[in-house]
Amino acid sequence: QVNVVESGGGLVQPGGSLRLSCTASGTIFSSNIMGWYQQALGKERELVANINDGSTYYAAPVKGRFTIFRNNTRNTVYLQMNNLKPEDTGVYYCYAGIKMTPSSRLITYWGQGTQVTVSA
């Protein structure tokens, strides 16, 4: 069994910063890709950023403002969000690609989400 838990959301004014954290725990042999999706109210979930083996991806709207990094020892990924804008508002979901044993297939696990609200 694997659990993915996010933290760090909240209410912040435009131009402010937040750091989201996400930790995968349980029966984990290895984790490769980890990342974050945003789901704004009434919209589909969209990829914000991910990181895999040192390579990173950022969606165009967050490039230069968000930074994703991870602690592999702790199976934890972070999303540092700076210069936040109202359009960054939404529920942020973490995901992690996990192998529970050396021979098991890769399975994607999702967290429950953390709310980020950017408003004056």
Short mmCIF file of N, CA and C in Angstrom, two decimals:
data_model
loop_
_atom_site.label_atom_id
_atom_site.label_comp_id
_atom_site.label_asym_id
_atom_site.label_seq_id
_atom_site.Cartn_x
_atom_site.Cartn_y
_atom_site.Cartn_z
N GLN A 1 0.84 -1.19 0.00
CA GLN A 1 0.00 0.00 0.00
C GLN A 1 0.88 1.24 0.00
N VAL A 2 0.47 2.22 -0.79
CA VAL A 2 1.21 3.49 -0.88
C VAL A 2 0.25 4.64 -0.62
N ASN A 3 0.69 5.59 0.16
CA ASN A 3 -0.07 6.81 0.42
C ASN A 3 0.70 8.01 -0.08
N VAL A 4 -0.03 8.96 -0.65
CA VAL A 4 0.56 10.22 -1.11
C VAL A 4 -0.19 11.34 -0.41
N VAL A 5 0.56 12.17 0.30
CA VAL A 5 -0.07 13.22 1.10
C VAL A 5 0.56 14.57 0.78
N GLU A 6 -0.29 15.54 0.46
CA GLU A 6 0.18 16.90 0.17
C GLU A 6 -0.03 17.80 1.37
N SER A 7 0.72 18.89 1.42
CA SER A 7 0.53 19.92 2.43
C SER A 7 1.07 21.23 1.91
N GLY A 8 0.71 22.32 2.57
CA GLY A 8 1.29 23.60 2.24
C GLY A 8 0.38 24.58 1.54
N GLY A 9 -0.83 24.17 1.21
CA GLY A 9 -1.74 25.09 0.56
C GLY A 9 -2.23 26.17 1.50
N GLY A 10 -2.97 27.13 0.95
CA GLY A 10 -3.51 28.19 1.79
C GLY A 10 -3.95 29.38 0.97
N LEU A 11 -4.21 30.46 1.68
CA LEU A 11 -4.63 31.72 1.07
C LEU A 11 -3.46 32.69 1.06
N VAL A 12 -3.22 33.26 -0.10
CA VAL A 12 -2.10 34.19 -0.23
C VAL A 12 -2.51 35.33 -1.15
N GLN A 13 -1.93 36.49 -0.94
CA GLN A 13 -2.22 37.64 -1.80
C GLN A 13 -1.45 37.54 -3.11
N PRO A 14 -1.94 38.17 -4.16
CA PRO A 14 -1.18 38.20 -5.41
C PRO A 14 0.23 38.72 -5.19
N GLY A 15 1.18 38.05 -5.83
CA GLY A 15 2.58 38.40 -5.64
C GLY A 15 3.25 37.64 -4.52
N GLY A 16 2.47 36.94 -3.72
CA GLY A 16 3.02 36.18 -2.61
C GLY A 16 3.57 34.84 -3.02
N SER A 17 4.01 34.06 -2.03
CA SER A 17 4.65 32.76 -2.27
C SER A 17 4.04 31.69 -1.38
N LEU A 18 4.09 30.48 -1.87
CA LEU A 18 3.73 29.29 -1.10
C LEU A 18 4.66 28.16 -1.51
N ARG A 19 4.87 27.23 -0.59
CA ARG A 19 5.61 26.01 -0.92
C ARG A 19 4.73 24.82 -0.60
N LEU A 20 4.46 24.02 -1.61
CA LEU A 20 3.72 22.79 -1.44
C LEU A 20 4.68 21.63 -1.24
N SER A 21 4.28 20.69 -0.40
CA SER A 21 5.06 19.48 -0.17
C SER A 21 4.20 18.26 -0.43
N CYS A 22 4.84 17.19 -0.85
CA CYS A 22 4.12 15.95 -1.12
C CYS A 22 5.05 14.79 -0.79
N THR A 23 4.57 13.87 0.03
CA THR A 23 5.38 12.73 0.43
C THR A 23 4.64 11.43 0.13
N ALA A 24 5.34 10.53 -0.52
CA ALA A 24 4.83 9.19 -0.76
C ALA A 24 5.41 8.26 0.30
N SER A 25 4.55 7.45 0.90
CA SER A 25 5.01 6.55 1.95
C SER A 25 4.34 5.19 1.79
N GLY A 26 4.93 4.20 2.47
CA GLY A 26 4.37 2.86 2.40
C GLY A 26 5.39 1.90 1.82
N THR A 27 4.90 0.92 1.07
CA THR A 27 5.76 -0.09 0.46
C THR A 27 6.29 0.47 -0.86
N ILE A 28 7.51 1.03 -0.81
CA ILE A 28 8.08 1.69 -1.98
C ILE A 28 9.47 1.12 -2.25
N PHE A 29 9.63 0.54 -3.44
CA PHE A 29 10.97 0.13 -3.87
C PHE A 29 11.67 1.31 -4.54
N SER A 30 10.95 1.97 -5.43
CA SER A 30 11.51 3.14 -6.10
C SER A 30 10.38 4.04 -6.58
N SER A 31 10.69 5.31 -6.68
CA SER A 31 9.76 6.26 -7.27
C SER A 31 10.47 6.97 -8.39
N ASN A 32 9.82 7.12 -9.52
CA ASN A 32 10.50 7.87 -10.56
C ASN A 32 9.84 9.23 -10.71
N ILE A 33 8.91 9.38 -11.61
CA ILE A 33 8.35 10.70 -11.85
C ILE A 33 7.43 11.11 -10.69
N MET A 34 7.55 12.37 -10.30
CA MET A 34 6.64 12.97 -9.32
C MET A 34 6.29 14.35 -9.84
N GLY A 35 5.09 14.79 -9.55
CA GLY A 35 4.70 16.10 -10.07
C GLY A 35 3.41 16.62 -9.49
N TRP A 36 2.96 17.71 -10.09
CA TRP A 36 1.80 18.43 -9.60
C TRP A 36 0.86 18.80 -10.74
N TYR A 37 -0.43 18.64 -10.47
CA TYR A 37 -1.48 19.10 -11.35
C TYR A 37 -2.30 20.17 -10.61
N GLN A 38 -2.88 21.08 -11.38
CA GLN A 38 -3.80 22.07 -10.83
C GLN A 38 -5.18 21.84 -11.41
N GLN A 39 -6.18 21.94 -10.56
CA GLN A 39 -7.56 21.90 -11.04
C GLN A 39 -8.29 23.13 -10.53
N ALA A 40 -8.54 24.04 -11.45
CA ALA A 40 -9.32 25.23 -11.11
C ALA A 40 -10.81 24.89 -11.13
N LEU A 41 -11.60 25.69 -10.46
CA LEU A 41 -13.03 25.44 -10.35
C LEU A 41 -13.68 25.38 -11.72
N GLY A 42 -14.36 24.29 -12.01
CA GLY A 42 -15.05 24.14 -13.28
C GLY A 42 -14.17 23.76 -14.45
N LYS A 43 -12.89 23.48 -14.19
CA LYS A 43 -11.97 23.14 -15.27
C LYS A 43 -11.36 21.77 -15.05
N GLU A 44 -10.75 21.25 -16.11
CA GLU A 44 -10.09 19.96 -15.99
C GLU A 44 -8.73 20.12 -15.30
N ARG A 45 -8.27 19.01 -14.77
CA ARG A 45 -6.96 18.99 -14.13
C ARG A 45 -5.88 19.20 -15.19
N GLU A 46 -4.91 20.08 -14.89
CA GLU A 46 -3.85 20.37 -15.83
C GLU A 46 -2.48 20.21 -15.17
N LEU A 47 -1.53 19.71 -15.96
CA LEU A 47 -0.18 19.50 -15.44
C LEU A 47 0.49 20.85 -15.22
N VAL A 48 1.08 21.00 -14.04
CA VAL A 48 1.82 22.21 -13.69
C VAL A 48 3.32 21.99 -13.85
N ALA A 49 3.82 20.93 -13.23
CA ALA A 49 5.25 20.65 -13.26
C ALA A 49 5.49 19.21 -12.85
N ASN A 50 6.59 18.63 -13.35
CA ASN A 50 7.01 17.34 -12.84
C ASN A 50 8.52 17.23 -12.88
N ILE A 51 9.01 16.19 -12.21
CA ILE A 51 10.45 15.98 -12.12
C ILE A 51 10.72 14.49 -12.15
N ASN A 52 11.72 14.10 -12.94
CA ASN A 52 12.06 12.70 -13.08
C ASN A 52 13.55 12.59 -13.34
N ASP A 53 14.24 11.96 -12.40
CA ASP A 53 15.67 11.71 -12.57
C ASP A 53 16.43 13.00 -12.89
N GLY A 54 16.01 14.10 -12.23
CA GLY A 54 16.70 15.36 -12.41
C GLY A 54 16.17 16.23 -13.53
N SER A 55 15.39 15.66 -14.43
CA SER A 55 14.79 16.45 -15.50
C SER A 55 13.46 17.03 -15.05
N THR A 56 13.24 18.28 -15.41
CA THR A 56 12.01 18.95 -14.98
C THR A 56 11.20 19.44 -16.17
N TYR A 57 9.90 19.55 -15.94
CA TYR A 57 8.98 20.12 -16.93
C TYR A 57 8.12 21.14 -16.21
N TYR A 58 7.87 22.26 -16.89
CA TYR A 58 6.98 23.29 -16.37
C TYR A 58 5.98 23.68 -17.45
N ALA A 59 4.74 23.86 -17.04
CA ALA A 59 3.77 24.41 -17.96
C ALA A 59 4.11 25.87 -18.23
N ALA A 60 3.79 26.34 -19.42
CA ALA A 60 4.18 27.69 -19.82
C ALA A 60 3.74 28.77 -18.84
N PRO A 61 2.52 28.72 -18.29
CA PRO A 61 2.08 29.81 -17.40
C PRO A 61 2.89 29.95 -16.11
N VAL A 62 3.62 28.91 -15.71
CA VAL A 62 4.33 28.96 -14.43
C VAL A 62 5.83 29.05 -14.59
N LYS A 63 6.33 28.98 -15.81
CA LYS A 63 7.78 29.03 -16.02
C LYS A 63 8.34 30.34 -15.48
N GLY A 64 9.44 30.23 -14.74
CA GLY A 64 10.06 31.40 -14.16
C GLY A 64 9.47 31.82 -12.82
N ARG A 65 8.33 31.22 -12.44
CA ARG A 65 7.70 31.56 -11.16
C ARG A 65 7.69 30.37 -10.20
N PHE A 66 7.53 29.18 -10.75
CA PHE A 66 7.47 27.97 -9.92
C PHE A 66 8.75 27.16 -10.09
N THR A 67 9.15 26.48 -9.01
CA THR A 67 10.30 25.59 -9.05
C THR A 67 9.91 24.27 -8.39
N ILE A 68 10.18 23.17 -9.09
CA ILE A 68 9.92 21.85 -8.53
C ILE A 68 11.25 21.20 -8.16
N PHE A 69 11.31 20.58 -7.00
CA PHE A 69 12.51 19.86 -6.59
C PHE A 69 12.09 18.74 -5.65
N ARG A 70 13.00 17.81 -5.43
CA ARG A 70 12.62 16.63 -4.65
C ARG A 70 13.74 16.16 -3.75
N ASN A 71 13.34 15.42 -2.73
CA ASN A 71 14.26 14.72 -1.85
C ASN A 71 14.00 13.23 -2.07
N ASN A 72 14.87 12.59 -2.82
CA ASN A 72 14.63 11.20 -3.18
C ASN A 72 14.66 10.26 -1.98
N THR A 73 15.50 10.60 -1.01
CA THR A 73 15.59 9.74 0.17
C THR A 73 14.26 9.65 0.89
N ARG A 74 13.54 10.76 0.89
CA ARG A 74 12.26 10.82 1.61
C ARG A 74 11.06 10.67 0.68
N ASN A 75 11.29 10.40 -0.62
CA ASN A 75 10.19 10.30 -1.58
C ASN A 75 9.27 11.52 -1.48
N THR A 76 9.90 12.67 -1.40
CA THR A 76 9.16 13.91 -1.24
C THR A 76 9.45 14.86 -2.39
N VAL A 77 8.40 15.50 -2.88
CA VAL A 77 8.55 16.49 -3.93
C VAL A 77 7.97 17.80 -3.43
N TYR A 78 8.58 18.90 -3.84
CA TYR A 78 8.16 20.22 -3.42
C TYR A 78 7.82 21.07 -4.65
N LEU A 79 6.93 22.01 -4.44
CA LEU A 79 6.63 22.99 -5.49
C LEU A 79 6.71 24.37 -4.84
N GLN A 80 7.77 25.09 -5.16
CA GLN A 80 7.93 26.46 -4.67
C GLN A 80 7.23 27.38 -5.67
N MET A 81 6.24 28.10 -5.18
CA MET A 81 5.43 28.96 -6.04
C MET A 81 5.64 30.42 -5.63
N ASN A 82 6.23 31.19 -6.52
CA ASN A 82 6.50 32.61 -6.26
C ASN A 82 5.68 33.48 -7.21
N ASN A 83 5.55 34.75 -6.83
CA ASN A 83 4.81 35.70 -7.66
C ASN A 83 3.46 35.12 -8.08
N LEU A 84 2.72 34.65 -7.10
CA LEU A 84 1.46 33.99 -7.39
C LEU A 84 0.43 34.95 -7.96
N LYS A 85 -0.39 34.42 -8.86
CA LYS A 85 -1.42 35.19 -9.54
C LYS A 85 -2.80 34.58 -9.22
N PRO A 86 -3.86 35.36 -9.35
CA PRO A 86 -5.20 34.79 -9.10
C PRO A 86 -5.49 33.56 -9.94
N GLU A 87 -4.95 33.48 -11.14
CA GLU A 87 -5.21 32.33 -12.00
C GLU A 87 -4.48 31.07 -11.52
N ASP A 88 -3.62 31.20 -10.53
CA ASP A 88 -2.99 30.01 -9.94
C ASP A 88 -3.91 29.34 -8.92
N THR A 89 -5.03 29.95 -8.63
CA THR A 89 -5.98 29.40 -7.67
C THR A 89 -6.51 28.06 -8.15
N GLY A 90 -6.61 27.12 -7.21
CA GLY A 90 -7.16 25.82 -7.53
C GLY A 90 -6.71 24.78 -6.52
N VAL A 91 -7.14 23.56 -6.76
CA VAL A 91 -6.68 22.44 -5.94
C VAL A 91 -5.46 21.84 -6.65
N TYR A 92 -4.40 21.67 -5.89
CA TYR A 92 -3.16 21.12 -6.44
C TYR A 92 -3.03 19.67 -5.98
N TYR A 93 -2.90 18.80 -6.97
CA TYR A 93 -2.78 17.36 -6.71
C TYR A 93 -1.37 16.89 -7.03
N CYS A 94 -0.83 16.12 -6.13
CA CYS A 94 0.48 15.51 -6.33
C CYS A 94 0.29 14.09 -6.87
N TYR A 95 1.22 13.68 -7.72
CA TYR A 95 1.22 12.29 -8.17
C TYR A 95 2.63 11.74 -8.14
N ALA A 96 2.71 10.43 -8.02
CA ALA A 96 4.02 9.78 -7.95
C ALA A 96 3.96 8.43 -8.65
N GLY A 97 4.94 8.16 -9.48
CA GLY A 97 5.06 6.87 -10.12
C GLY A 97 5.90 5.96 -9.23
N ILE A 98 5.30 4.88 -8.76
CA ILE A 98 5.91 4.06 -7.72
C ILE A 98 6.01 2.60 -8.18
N LYS A 99 7.14 1.98 -7.87
CA LYS A 99 7.27 0.53 -7.97
C LYS A 99 7.38 0.00 -6.54
N MET A 100 6.53 -0.95 -6.21
CA MET A 100 6.53 -1.47 -4.84
C MET A 100 7.60 -2.54 -4.63
N THR A 101 7.97 -3.24 -5.69
CA THR A 101 9.04 -4.24 -5.63
C THR A 101 9.88 -4.08 -6.90
N PRO A 102 11.06 -4.69 -6.96
CA PRO A 102 11.89 -4.57 -8.16
C PRO A 102 11.21 -5.09 -9.42
N SER A 103 10.32 -6.05 -9.27
CA SER A 103 9.70 -6.67 -10.45
C SER A 103 8.28 -6.18 -10.71
N SER A 104 7.77 -5.33 -9.83
CA SER A 104 6.38 -4.88 -10.03
C SER A 104 6.32 -3.80 -11.09
N ARG A 105 5.12 -3.63 -11.63
CA ARG A 105 4.96 -2.58 -12.64
C ARG A 105 4.85 -1.22 -11.96
N LEU A 106 5.07 -0.20 -12.76
CA LEU A 106 4.98 1.17 -12.25
C LEU A 106 3.52 1.57 -12.13
N ILE A 107 3.15 2.06 -10.97
CA ILE A 107 1.77 2.50 -10.73
C ILE A 107 1.79 3.96 -10.29
N THR A 108 0.84 4.73 -10.81
CA THR A 108 0.72 6.14 -10.42
C THR A 108 -0.24 6.27 -9.25
N TYR A 109 0.23 6.92 -8.21
CA TYR A 109 -0.59 7.19 -7.03
C TYR A 109 -0.84 8.68 -6.92
N TRP A 110 -2.02 9.03 -6.43
CA TRP A 110 -2.43 10.43 -6.32
C TRP A 110 -2.72 10.81 -4.87
N GLY A 111 -2.42 12.07 -4.56
CA GLY A 111 -2.83 12.60 -3.28
C GLY A 111 -4.25 13.13 -3.33
N GLN A 112 -4.74 13.58 -2.19
CA GLN A 112 -6.11 14.07 -2.09
C GLN A 112 -6.26 15.52 -2.52
N GLY A 113 -5.14 16.23 -2.65
CA GLY A 113 -5.19 17.62 -3.10
C GLY A 113 -5.08 18.61 -1.96
N THR A 114 -4.53 19.76 -2.29
CA THR A 114 -4.43 20.85 -1.32
C THR A 114 -4.87 22.14 -2.02
N GLN A 115 -5.69 22.93 -1.33
CA GLN A 115 -6.26 24.13 -1.93
C GLN A 115 -5.27 25.29 -1.87
N VAL A 116 -5.11 25.95 -3.01
CA VAL A 116 -4.34 27.19 -3.10
C VAL A 116 -5.29 28.28 -3.58
N THR A 117 -5.37 29.35 -2.82
CA THR A 117 -6.22 30.48 -3.19
C THR A 117 -5.38 31.74 -3.22
N VAL A 118 -5.38 32.41 -4.37
CA VAL A 118 -4.63 33.65 -4.54
C VAL A 118 -5.64 34.77 -4.71
N SER A 119 -5.74 35.61 -3.69
CA SER A 119 -6.76 36.65 -3.72
C SER A 119 -6.35 37.80 -2.81
N ALA A 120 -6.74 39.00 -3.23
CA ALA A 120 -6.48 40.17 -2.40
C ALA A 120 -7.56 40.31 -1.32
#
